[in-house]
XYZ file of C-alpha atoms in Angstrom:
684
model
C 140.412 -162.063 11.315
C 140.528 -160.205 14.648
C 140.460 -156.829 12.917
C 137.789 -158.036 10.492
C 135.636 -158.881 13.537
C 135.605 -155.190 14.415
C 135.207 -154.084 10.778
C 132.280 -156.453 10.288
C 130.555 -155.372 13.502
C 130.984 -151.624 12.950
C 131.118 -151.006 9.199
C 129.342 -153.930 7.534
C 126.563 -154.980 9.887
C 122.912 -153.969 9.561
C 120.669 -153.307 12.531
C 119.053 -156.509 13.886
C 115.672 -155.525 12.431
C 113.250 -156.831 9.812
C 114.206 -156.242 6.150
C 116.854 -153.532 6.752
C 117.279 -152.905 2.995
C 113.935 -151.061 2.839
C 114.889 -148.605 5.609
C 115.849 -145.080 4.589
C 117.252 -142.322 6.721
C 116.298 -138.688 6.115
C 119.704 -137.030 6.158
C 123.365 -137.779 5.604
C 124.997 -135.924 8.504
C 125.322 -136.683 12.210
C 124.304 -133.291 13.567
C 123.993 -133.470 17.304
C 122.187 -132.752 19.476
C 119.803 -129.760 19.689
C 120.291 -127.167 16.963
C 118.600 -124.042 15.737
C 119.326 -121.524 13.026
C 120.448 -122.108 9.456
C 123.086 -124.218 7.719
C 125.190 -122.578 5.033
C 125.302 -125.874 3.126
C 121.509 -126.225 3.193
C 121.875 -129.939 4.020
C 119.628 -130.939 6.951
C 119.646 -134.195 8.896
C 118.136 -133.036 12.187
C 114.500 -132.007 12.497
C 112.000 -130.505 14.914
C 108.961 -132.357 16.221
C 106.751 -130.091 14.108
C 108.684 -130.875 10.909
C 108.535 -134.601 11.678
C 104.768 -134.458 12.124
C 104.353 -132.598 8.821
C 106.491 -135.162 7.010
C 104.509 -138.016 8.550
C 101.235 -136.563 7.272
C 102.463 -135.815 3.746
C 104.620 -138.810 2.791
C 102.397 -141.824 2.021
C 105.429 -143.323 0.267
C 106.555 -144.600 3.677
C 104.938 -147.544 5.426
C 106.132 -145.931 8.650
C 108.283 -142.924 9.512
C 109.870 -143.004 12.959
C 111.678 -140.276 14.906
C 114.339 -140.667 17.574
C 116.287 -138.368 19.913
C 119.611 -137.383 18.355
C 121.596 -136.705 21.515
C 120.307 -139.192 24.073
C 123.897 -140.042 25.060
C 124.282 -136.551 26.526
C 121.031 -136.712 28.522
C 121.006 -139.826 30.735
C 117.999 -140.428 32.949
C 117.913 -141.367 36.625
C 115.913 -144.542 37.272
C 114.718 -146.130 40.498
C 112.394 -149.125 40.732
C 109.443 -148.569 43.000
C 109.614 -150.474 46.265
C 112.586 -152.712 45.454
C 115.585 -150.725 44.269
C 116.203 -147.929 46.723
C 119.433 -146.785 45.069
C 118.836 -144.578 42.031
C 120.719 -145.606 38.889
C 121.875 -143.431 35.996
C 120.767 -145.028 32.723
C 120.588 -144.204 29.056
C 117.064 -143.334 28.014
C 116.069 -142.522 24.433
C 112.879 -140.690 23.517
C 111.282 -142.127 20.375
C 108.041 -141.929 18.417
C 105.219 -144.349 19.158
C 105.753 -146.218 15.877
C 109.491 -146.679 16.526
C 109.460 -150.450 17.063
C 106.812 -151.006 14.395
C 108.966 -149.199 11.834
C 111.825 -151.590 12.561
C 109.486 -154.602 12.405
C 110.280 -155.829 15.919
C 108.399 -158.079 18.339
C 108.692 -157.850 22.136
C 110.780 -160.240 24.203
C 108.165 -159.846 26.916
C 105.075 -157.657 27.397
C 104.448 -155.247 24.535
C 106.298 -152.481 22.695
C 105.380 -148.807 22.292
C 102.323 -147.905 20.234
C 101.090 -144.641 18.692
C 98.622 -144.371 21.582
C 101.542 -144.171 24.035
C 102.943 -141.123 22.246
C 100.103 -138.653 22.577
C 99.702 -135.787 25.003
C 98.075 -136.930 28.241
C 98.719 -140.659 27.725
C 99.943 -142.639 30.755
C 103.737 -142.519 30.878
C 105.242 -145.770 29.663
C 108.641 -147.213 28.773
C 110.191 -150.238 27.090
C 113.314 -151.701 28.705
C 116.181 -153.107 26.644
C 116.860 -156.838 26.872
C 120.448 -156.178 28.050
C 119.293 -153.952 30.927
C 116.601 -156.485 31.859
C 119.150 -159.303 32.062
C 122.131 -157.537 33.611
C 120.438 -155.060 35.950
C 117.286 -156.981 36.911
C 118.357 -160.626 36.307
C 115.544 -161.210 33.807
C 112.888 -160.758 36.514
C 109.499 -161.301 34.821
C 107.816 -158.954 37.313
C 109.656 -155.995 35.752
C 106.959 -155.883 33.055
C 104.076 -153.920 34.532
C 106.198 -152.474 37.352
C 106.473 -148.798 38.173
C 109.866 -147.154 37.777
C 110.642 -143.592 38.759
C 112.331 -141.978 35.763
C 113.730 -138.585 36.740
C 111.495 -138.866 39.851
C 108.312 -139.330 37.732
C 106.366 -142.644 37.803
C 106.565 -144.603 34.556
C 105.192 -148.087 33.798
C 107.516 -150.522 32.016
C 105.184 -152.156 29.494
C 107.618 -154.526 27.810
C 111.109 -155.732 26.985
C 112.776 -155.024 23.626
C 113.873 -158.120 21.670
C 117.185 -159.763 22.459
C 120.045 -158.375 20.374
C 118.355 -155.053 19.564
C 120.621 -152.191 20.609
C 118.699 -149.235 19.216
C 118.796 -147.215 16.024
C 122.586 -146.718 16.033
C 125.684 -148.598 17.098
C 126.866 -146.944 20.299
C 129.152 -147.764 23.211
C 126.272 -146.651 25.463
C 123.060 -148.115 23.968
C 119.702 -147.157 25.509
C 118.406 -149.000 28.558
C 114.936 -147.445 28.243
C 112.840 -146.303 25.276
C 110.320 -143.573 26.144
C 107.653 -141.765 24.069
C 108.572 -138.334 22.700
C 105.479 -136.728 24.235
C 106.653 -137.689 27.735
C 109.953 -135.840 27.320
C 108.622 -132.454 28.390
C 107.462 -133.930 31.703
C 110.281 -136.406 32.311
C 113.269 -134.394 31.077
C 111.911 -130.842 31.438
C 112.982 -130.247 27.838
C 111.475 -126.952 26.654
C 112.287 -127.509 22.975
C 110.147 -130.591 22.272
C 107.455 -128.558 20.500
C 109.445 -125.494 19.452
C 109.216 -125.356 15.670
C 112.718 -123.935 15.169
C 114.546 -126.400 17.444
C 115.867 -129.457 15.608
C 116.609 -132.489 17.777
C 115.248 -135.583 16.014
C 116.691 -138.084 13.546
C 114.151 -139.678 11.197
C 114.196 -143.183 9.692
C 111.420 -144.658 7.543
C 110.465 -147.864 5.747
C 109.783 -147.191 2.075
C 106.943 -148.942 0.268
C 107.872 -151.225 -2.672
C 108.300 -149.538 -6.045
C 108.996 -146.026 -4.726
C 111.720 -144.145 -6.648
C 114.092 -142.656 -4.072
C 115.285 -139.688 -6.221
C 111.681 -138.493 -6.613
C 110.993 -139.064 -2.915
C 114.129 -137.129 -1.949
C 113.019 -134.182 -4.078
C 109.547 -134.252 -2.520
C 110.880 -134.400 1.051
C 113.262 -131.510 0.382
C 110.298 -129.452 -0.801
C 108.269 -130.352 2.304
C 111.154 -129.381 4.579
C 111.472 -126.004 2.794
C 107.757 -125.439 3.403
C 108.162 -126.308 7.084
C 111.174 -123.997 7.452
C 109.586 -121.061 5.596
C 107.832 -119.781 8.735
C 110.986 -119.831 10.870
C 112.330 -116.394 11.718
C 115.876 -117.369 10.731
C 114.730 -117.916 7.156
C 112.810 -114.634 6.830
C 115.902 -112.393 7.062
C 117.930 -111.197 4.090
C 120.587 -113.777 4.882
C 118.064 -116.524 5.517
C 115.973 -116.275 2.334
C 118.736 -117.509 -0.018
C 119.541 -120.294 2.454
C 115.917 -121.455 2.404
C 116.195 -122.003 -1.345
C 119.276 -124.181 -0.752
C 117.583 -126.292 1.910
C 117.470 -129.974 1.016
C 117.489 -133.453 2.523
C 119.641 -136.345 1.315
C 118.118 -139.816 1.637
C 120.634 -142.443 2.724
C 120.388 -146.188 3.463
C 118.954 -146.695 6.951
C 119.509 -150.412 7.436
C 122.674 -149.874 9.480
C 121.069 -147.075 11.479
C 122.503 -143.668 12.335
C 126.146 -143.821 11.242
C 127.879 -141.973 14.074
C 130.247 -144.701 15.272
C 130.879 -145.744 11.671
C 132.105 -142.250 10.860
C 134.156 -142.084 14.055
C 136.005 -145.362 13.476
C 135.677 -145.885 9.707
C 138.948 -144.400 8.471
C 140.966 -146.067 11.233
C 139.442 -149.484 10.619
C 140.065 -149.265 6.880
C 143.673 -148.400 7.622
C 144.018 -151.354 9.997
C 142.619 -153.765 7.412
C 145.272 -152.641 4.922
C 148.008 -152.918 7.547
C 146.821 -156.417 8.478
C 146.737 -157.361 4.791
C 150.347 -156.237 4.379
C 151.440 -158.282 7.398
C 149.577 -161.262 5.928
C 151.383 -160.812 2.601
C 154.736 -160.745 4.403
C 153.851 -163.966 6.230
C 152.618 -165.592 3.020
C 155.796 -164.613 1.142
C 157.815 -166.163 3.950
C 155.801 -169.406 3.792
C 156.113 -169.443 -0.008
C 159.896 -169.244 0.332
C 159.881 -172.146 2.776
C 157.730 -174.135 0.331
C 160.174 -173.346 -2.456
C 163.083 -174.673 -0.392
C 161.027 -177.733 0.496
C 160.177 -178.202 -3.155
C 163.830 -178.081 -4.136
C 164.590 -180.757 -1.565
C 161.859 -182.952 -3.069
C 162.988 -182.731 -6.693
C 164.355 -186.268 -6.545
C 160.988 -187.504 -5.257
C 159.179 -185.621 -8.017
C 161.573 -187.070 -10.618
C 160.775 -190.589 -9.434
C 157.044 -189.832 -9.629
C 157.508 -188.494 -13.152
C 159.541 -191.558 -14.112
C 156.719 -193.761 -12.829
C 154.240 -191.979 -15.084
C 152.813 -189.179 -12.939
C 151.731 -186.267 -15.070
C 152.868 -182.760 -14.214
C 149.309 -181.636 -13.501
C 148.893 -184.493 -11.005
C 152.088 -183.508 -9.194
C 151.030 -179.838 -9.096
C 147.640 -180.831 -7.642
C 149.300 -182.885 -4.929
C 151.658 -180.092 -3.895
C 148.905 -177.503 -4.122
C 146.696 -179.665 -1.911
C 149.466 -179.761 0.662
C 149.676 -175.954 0.568
C 145.909 -175.586 0.989
C 145.866 -178.055 3.898
C 148.694 -176.100 5.524
C 146.781 -172.837 5.001
C 143.548 -174.361 6.341
C 145.305 -175.535 9.498
C 146.751 -172.044 9.873
C 143.269 -170.575 9.414
C 141.760 -172.745 12.144
C 144.591 -171.863 14.526
C 144.225 -168.225 13.480
C 140.564 -168.185 14.512
C 141.557 -169.105 18.050
C 144.099 -166.294 18.081
C 141.538 -163.974 16.486
C 139.101 -164.497 19.361
C 141.685 -163.286 21.882
C 142.806 -160.563 19.482
C 139.262 -159.261 19.029
C 138.859 -159.019 22.807
C 142.049 -156.978 22.949
C 140.810 -154.751 20.125
C 137.538 -154.050 21.944
C 139.444 -153.005 25.058
C 141.670 -150.724 22.973
C 138.776 -149.203 21.027
C 136.322 -148.825 23.935
C 138.335 -148.510 27.153
C 136.200 -148.851 30.271
C 132.897 -149.429 28.436
C 130.797 -152.414 29.532
C 127.753 -152.342 27.247
C 129.216 -152.108 23.733
C 126.965 -154.289 21.495
C 129.991 -155.812 19.717
C 131.100 -159.333 20.554
C 134.550 -160.842 20.116
C 133.321 -164.377 19.427
C 133.775 -165.274 15.723
C 130.561 -164.930 13.722
C 129.625 -166.824 10.556
C 130.956 -163.870 8.551
C 134.285 -163.895 10.391
C 134.669 -167.686 10.067
C 133.860 -167.439 6.369
C 136.346 -164.601 5.982
C 139.121 -166.573 7.717
C 138.431 -169.756 5.748
C 138.194 -167.905 2.443
C 141.386 -166.014 3.164
C 143.190 -169.244 4.053
C 142.048 -170.896 0.809
C 143.022 -167.935 -1.377
C 146.440 -167.493 0.219
C 147.084 -171.243 0.108
C 146.348 -171.337 -3.608
C 148.066 -168.059 -4.455
C 151.311 -168.720 -2.640
C 151.369 -172.462 -3.243
C 151.130 -172.314 -7.043
C 154.680 -171.147 -7.740
C 156.432 -173.648 -5.409
C 154.227 -176.451 -6.722
C 154.873 -175.564 -10.367
C 158.651 -175.299 -9.876
C 158.846 -178.570 -7.950
C 156.818 -180.258 -10.692
C 159.430 -179.288 -13.311
C 161.575 -182.292 -12.287
C 162.451 -184.528 -15.240
C 162.360 -188.348 -15.151
C 166.040 -188.512 -16.089
C 166.929 -186.683 -12.863
C 165.840 -189.757 -10.914
C 168.720 -191.696 -12.507
C 171.344 -189.150 -11.527
C 172.855 -189.072 -8.071
C 173.852 -185.746 -6.603
C 171.560 -183.916 -9.006
C 171.463 -180.203 -8.458
C 168.595 -179.161 -6.233
C 168.445 -175.522 -7.228
C 167.584 -173.680 -10.389
C 168.054 -170.167 -11.579
C 164.273 -169.710 -11.790
C 163.789 -170.735 -8.186
C 166.668 -168.586 -7.033
C 165.245 -165.494 -8.720
C 161.790 -166.130 -7.267
C 163.199 -166.680 -3.801
C 165.210 -163.494 -4.013
C 162.160 -161.655 -5.279
C 160.082 -162.877 -2.339
C 162.764 -161.731 0.107
C 162.845 -158.287 -1.515
C 159.026 -158.212 -1.377
C 159.053 -159.003 2.352
C 161.724 -156.432 3.139
C 159.937 -153.727 1.108
C 156.593 -154.281 2.840
C 158.282 -154.523 6.247
C 160.033 -151.214 5.645
C 156.741 -149.532 4.711
C 155.044 -150.878 7.833
C 157.916 -149.953 10.136
C 158.023 -146.391 8.782
C 154.234 -146.138 9.167
C 154.375 -147.478 12.726
C 157.128 -144.998 13.587
C 155.112 -142.106 12.221
C 152.010 -143.137 14.163
C 153.997 -143.510 17.371
C 155.614 -140.131 16.862
C 152.218 -138.526 16.191
C 150.705 -140.114 19.312
C 153.676 -139.000 21.376
C 153.299 -135.412 20.202
C 149.579 -135.430 20.966
C 149.957 -136.922 24.443
C 152.869 -134.672 25.344
C 151.160 -131.471 24.209
C 150.968 -128.758 26.815
C 147.215 -128.793 27.421
C 147.429 -126.287 30.280
C 145.743 -128.870 32.532
C 146.791 -130.479 35.794
C 145.443 -134.022 36.177
C 147.253 -134.918 39.402
C 144.843 -136.039 42.134
C 141.835 -134.788 40.188
C 138.536 -136.665 39.950
C 135.523 -135.953 37.746
C 132.042 -136.818 39.009
C 129.418 -136.456 36.273
C 125.989 -135.522 37.621
C 122.481 -134.776 36.370
C 120.538 -132.505 38.766
C 117.702 -132.150 36.257
C 117.121 -135.915 36.286
C 117.122 -135.810 40.084
C 114.077 -133.515 39.969
C 115.683 -130.130 40.701
C 114.079 -127.035 39.211
C 116.213 -124.143 38.008
C 115.240 -121.984 40.972
C 116.621 -124.641 43.341
C 120.030 -125.003 41.704
C 121.945 -122.188 43.365
C 121.249 -123.624 46.806
C 122.058 -127.137 45.557
C 125.465 -126.076 44.220
C 126.354 -124.375 47.516
C 125.355 -127.542 49.382
C 127.493 -129.672 47.073
C 130.504 -127.424 47.596
C 130.050 -127.495 51.369
C 129.543 -131.273 51.595
C 132.559 -132.127 49.449
C 134.745 -129.584 51.259
C 133.905 -131.395 54.500
C 135.598 -134.548 53.188
C 139.170 -135.059 54.460
C 141.730 -134.439 51.740
C 139.469 -132.486 49.359
C 141.093 -129.167 48.444
C 139.023 -127.726 45.567
C 135.466 -128.339 44.379
C 134.712 -127.101 40.872
C 131.246 -127.331 39.318
C 130.693 -126.835 35.583
C 128.399 -127.618 32.686
C 131.131 -129.809 31.184
C 134.824 -130.513 31.694
C 137.841 -129.992 29.406
C 138.483 -133.316 27.694
C 135.028 -134.814 27.402
C 133.219 -135.018 24.085
C 131.096 -131.914 24.592
C 130.988 -128.351 23.348
C 128.560 -125.440 23.773
C 128.995 -122.521 21.426
C 127.233 -119.460 20.064
C 127.824 -116.328 18.005
C 129.729 -113.499 19.693
C 128.927 -109.796 19.391
C 131.262 -107.237 20.945
C 129.741 -104.010 22.174
C 130.744 -101.083 19.971
C 132.290 -103.257 17.263
C 130.907 -104.329 13.906
C 129.883 -107.965 14.002
C 132.677 -110.423 13.350
C 131.604 -113.608 11.614
C 132.810 -115.720 14.501
C 131.653 -117.545 17.573
C 133.121 -119.041 20.695
C 132.607 -121.980 23.008
C 131.420 -121.321 26.535
C 131.372 -123.096 29.877
C 129.373 -122.202 32.975
C 131.448 -122.740 36.086
C 131.767 -122.197 39.830
C 134.473 -120.102 41.574
C 136.874 -123.014 42.204
C 136.540 -124.544 38.756
C 139.729 -123.054 37.269
C 141.821 -124.278 40.197
C 140.218 -127.710 40.078
C 141.275 -128.331 36.437
C 144.595 -126.500 36.683
C 143.797 -123.464 34.511
C 145.641 -120.268 35.475
C 144.313 -116.714 35.379
C 146.796 -114.490 33.501
C 144.967 -111.146 33.730
C 142.283 -109.701 35.967
C 140.404 -112.174 38.134
C 138.578 -115.458 37.859
C 134.974 -116.253 38.764
C 134.328 -115.262 42.377
C 131.894 -116.198 45.114
C 130.326 -112.764 44.681
C 129.242 -113.630 41.113
C 125.813 -114.933 42.060
C 122.602 -114.987 40.055
C 121.691 -111.498 41.286
C 125.124 -109.936 40.678
C 126.047 -108.116 37.431
C 126.830 -110.705 34.709
C 130.573 -111.202 34.168
C 132.787 -113.442 32.054
C 136.339 -114.719 31.958
C 137.789 -115.263 28.460
C 140.787 -117.183 27.176
C 143.763 -115.708 25.315
C 142.489 -116.919 21.917
C 139.254 -115.018 22.539
C 141.259 -111.853 23.232
C 143.425 -112.402 20.145
C 140.334 -112.589 17.926
C 138.065 -109.931 19.381
C 140.459 -107.517 21.146
C 143.781 -107.812 19.281
C 144.938 -104.296 20.201
C 142.931 -103.523 23.343
C 142.913 -104.451 27.002
C 139.832 -106.707 27.257
C 139.164 -106.051 30.960
C 135.977 -104.044 31.289
C 134.830 -104.673 27.719
C 131.390 -106.141 27.090
C 130.144 -108.823 24.710
C 127.170 -111.124 24.309
C 125.073 -113.317 22.094
C 122.871 -110.562 20.649
C 123.524 -107.565 18.428
C 123.748 -105.298 21.477
C 126.733 -107.270 22.735
C 126.184 -106.258 26.351
C 125.434 -109.552 28.112
C 128.706 -109.891 30.045
C 131.530 -107.710 31.289
C 134.989 -109.269 30.932
C 136.722 -109.400 34.323
C 139.602 -111.772 33.607
C 141.676 -113.712 31.082
C 142.855 -117.323 31.441
C 145.425 -119.323 29.499
C 144.366 -121.397 26.502
C 143.431 -124.650 28.195
C 142.717 -127.496 25.771
C 139.038 -128.431 25.491
C 137.509 -131.333 23.537
C 140.602 -132.225 21.454
C 144.288 -131.347 21.250
C 143.884 -130.928 17.490
C 141.396 -128.063 17.969
C 143.556 -125.009 17.433
C 142.468 -121.364 17.819
C 139.738 -122.453 20.228
C 138.051 -119.272 21.468
C 136.327 -119.720 24.817
C 134.632 -117.789 27.581
C 133.504 -118.805 31.051
C 130.551 -117.393 32.973
C 129.348 -117.975 36.556
C 127.209 -121.092 36.932
C 123.941 -119.322 37.747
C 124.289 -116.182 35.616
C 122.227 -115.879 32.452
C 122.599 -113.939 29.227
C 121.090 -110.516 29.911
C 119.519 -110.594 26.435
C 117.885 -113.973 27.109
C 114.177 -113.347 27.632
C 113.061 -116.944 28.144
C 111.711 -117.763 31.631
C 114.252 -119.227 34.013
C 112.099 -122.378 34.185
C 113.051 -123.084 30.544
C 116.769 -122.318 30.859
C 118.492 -125.725 30.795
C 121.982 -124.144 30.634
C 121.839 -123.668 34.413
C 122.173 -127.402 35.024
C 125.694 -128.521 35.892
C 127.064 -131.671 34.317
C 130.152 -132.357 36.413
C 131.971 -131.810 39.680
C 135.787 -131.680 39.540
C 137.486 -132.576 42.820
C 141.120 -131.797 43.610
C 142.551 -133.743 46.535
C 145.807 -133.491 48.426
C 146.604 -137.179 47.854
C 145.438 -140.077 45.652
C 142.047 -141.386 46.846
C 141.187 -144.741 45.245
C 137.844 -144.858 47.032
C 136.664 -141.488 45.691
C 133.894 -142.915 43.473
C 132.208 -144.582 46.446
C 132.711 -141.477 48.585
C 131.199 -139.254 45.881
C 128.182 -141.558 45.514
C 127.515 -141.513 49.259
C 127.980 -137.743 49.443
C 125.498 -137.093 46.638
C 122.985 -139.609 48.032
C 123.283 -137.824 51.389
C 122.087 -134.635 49.686
C 119.307 -136.356 47.730
C 118.750 -140.099 47.070
C 117.970 -139.257 43.433
C 121.347 -137.569 42.946
C 123.554 -140.279 41.491
C 126.935 -140.537 39.801
C 126.282 -140.623 36.071
C 129.918 -141.414 35.301
C 133.097 -141.327 37.355
C 136.596 -140.724 35.973
C 139.959 -139.639 37.165
C 141.028 -136.576 35.219
C 143.924 -138.626 33.806
C 141.439 -141.226 32.501
C 139.357 -138.563 30.811
C 142.410 -137.137 29.051
C 143.629 -140.623 28.053
C 140.210 -141.478 26.560
C 140.603 -138.690 24.018
C 143.581 -140.552 22.557
C 142.023 -144.045 22.534
C 141.642 -144.154 18.728
C 145.179 -142.891 18.120
C 146.531 -145.254 20.764
C 144.758 -148.222 19.164
C 146.219 -147.413 15.740
C 149.720 -146.878 17.140
C 149.632 -150.032 19.260
C 148.427 -152.237 16.428
C 150.783 -150.854 13.806
């Protein structure tokens, strides 16, 4: 029942919206977060603003078609209430279309929800706050509605509160605190891609009108998407033209929302249900054996009942009723245990998260599941003992010292013991394998040093910094943190090794024919390698001389060298993201530090100075969002339990709008990457 609580909440539950069965999602994949280019499969689930607008105009089959930001979890906003809350707070903000709440058939808890008029260019900037944020961060203060909040330093009016229980368009451990119109994203988040026709960043969910045939609608939408993509430069090349013909959209049920957490946890939860079922069968077989023994001891009683005229069916019903009552009592007691067990499961599945919209208290579905399971097991495993006990003959009542065992019962008892041992052996072997697998993963040499390391996630863009101000900001950060007693290294980077993030692009090597390969990249400061424990094995690392005006350089890992320079010394070679392959000169090689996941083998990576840009990149610096750092990694000479508070004060001393988005020790970040495997191993 405890595991079913999690299964029900994650895999079986619809969004708390009106008539979820009529909702349809355009797409079947969870592509995140901002993509461009073509897909070899031709299957698209992420769309540009322009494509969304074309679909809205040309699909009368939908009552409403809403769009929502795919990767809001990677772009938190900084929020400060005007006049009352002086401390800025990092919050989750999702940009959505004006008809978002109408599509889901929702009514406001207070104030009003977003309208189409809020999502047009030049409209006053507005936001809807989630009920959870309203209650937990602002104590349900009625004056919040109509108040001005500074979102990423820009004034926004909170016009209403989303209904209680609504957690957005997908189940997430970090649901949105604020819902903002798409058209305000360019101003609030300085996102240059909002109206770029070849940049896909939106999920789309719609409510289909009655009587619409989904196969025909899917074919029509695929055709409309091909029309929208036809003008994109990626589809006009020789390689792109055949891919345009393959372009299609798969319509999937939208009642449960975007299925990202379901995909992440689905296979593990199914496995746990089967494991729990096997443990239940072992317990039931054990109880059945006890009932058999009890039945044997009651043969004399049953013989007397038979001698007094009780029919066999009546005796079976009595004994079966006893079994069902026993099972029902076990089910009630099990619900109490399940409540505590579900709380434990949530802590195992979502370590450190506070806002997961999953509750451990038994729901109607869970109570029904537990009661139904108790009834079925009571009947199933009570039938055989009841039937055998009811075989007593009236003549046995006249005999003293009558035998209390029978060959039939003995065989059944032995069979149940064998059944228990067999299932136990399977479970023990499975548990051993999971433990061994987890041990291997955790003990892998990740080429990282987590001792006395702290990760401070930041968002300078949300604090109002323009790209031209970042170089000075990063120097100030380094200086301020170096002034703190005990701080040895200060590394700044776009993202850190074991967080769920990855930037990648195609790689072209100067003077070589193009290899059909890419690599991940990180922008970093001079002390970044030392701060995470990565060692330079050839050449040099990123230096203080590698500023925005210096010649662009890169440091690559050994896997990068193995793929692109298998027989050459890579130092001095050039590569880039364009056909010329001359963006960066390689000045050093580092060991293969693990990024994202231990299971990711052959992970090619390169590292470039924080403020250096691709030489082939012609976009204005004002549109280059890759210059924004996402984290500071601090190495200290001793453990510092108060580092989160120190980091918050240090950042606020630079700018009150600079806030800690998330704080972790490096050890915590690494451990989080094994939370799923640890949950499976612990429970098995």
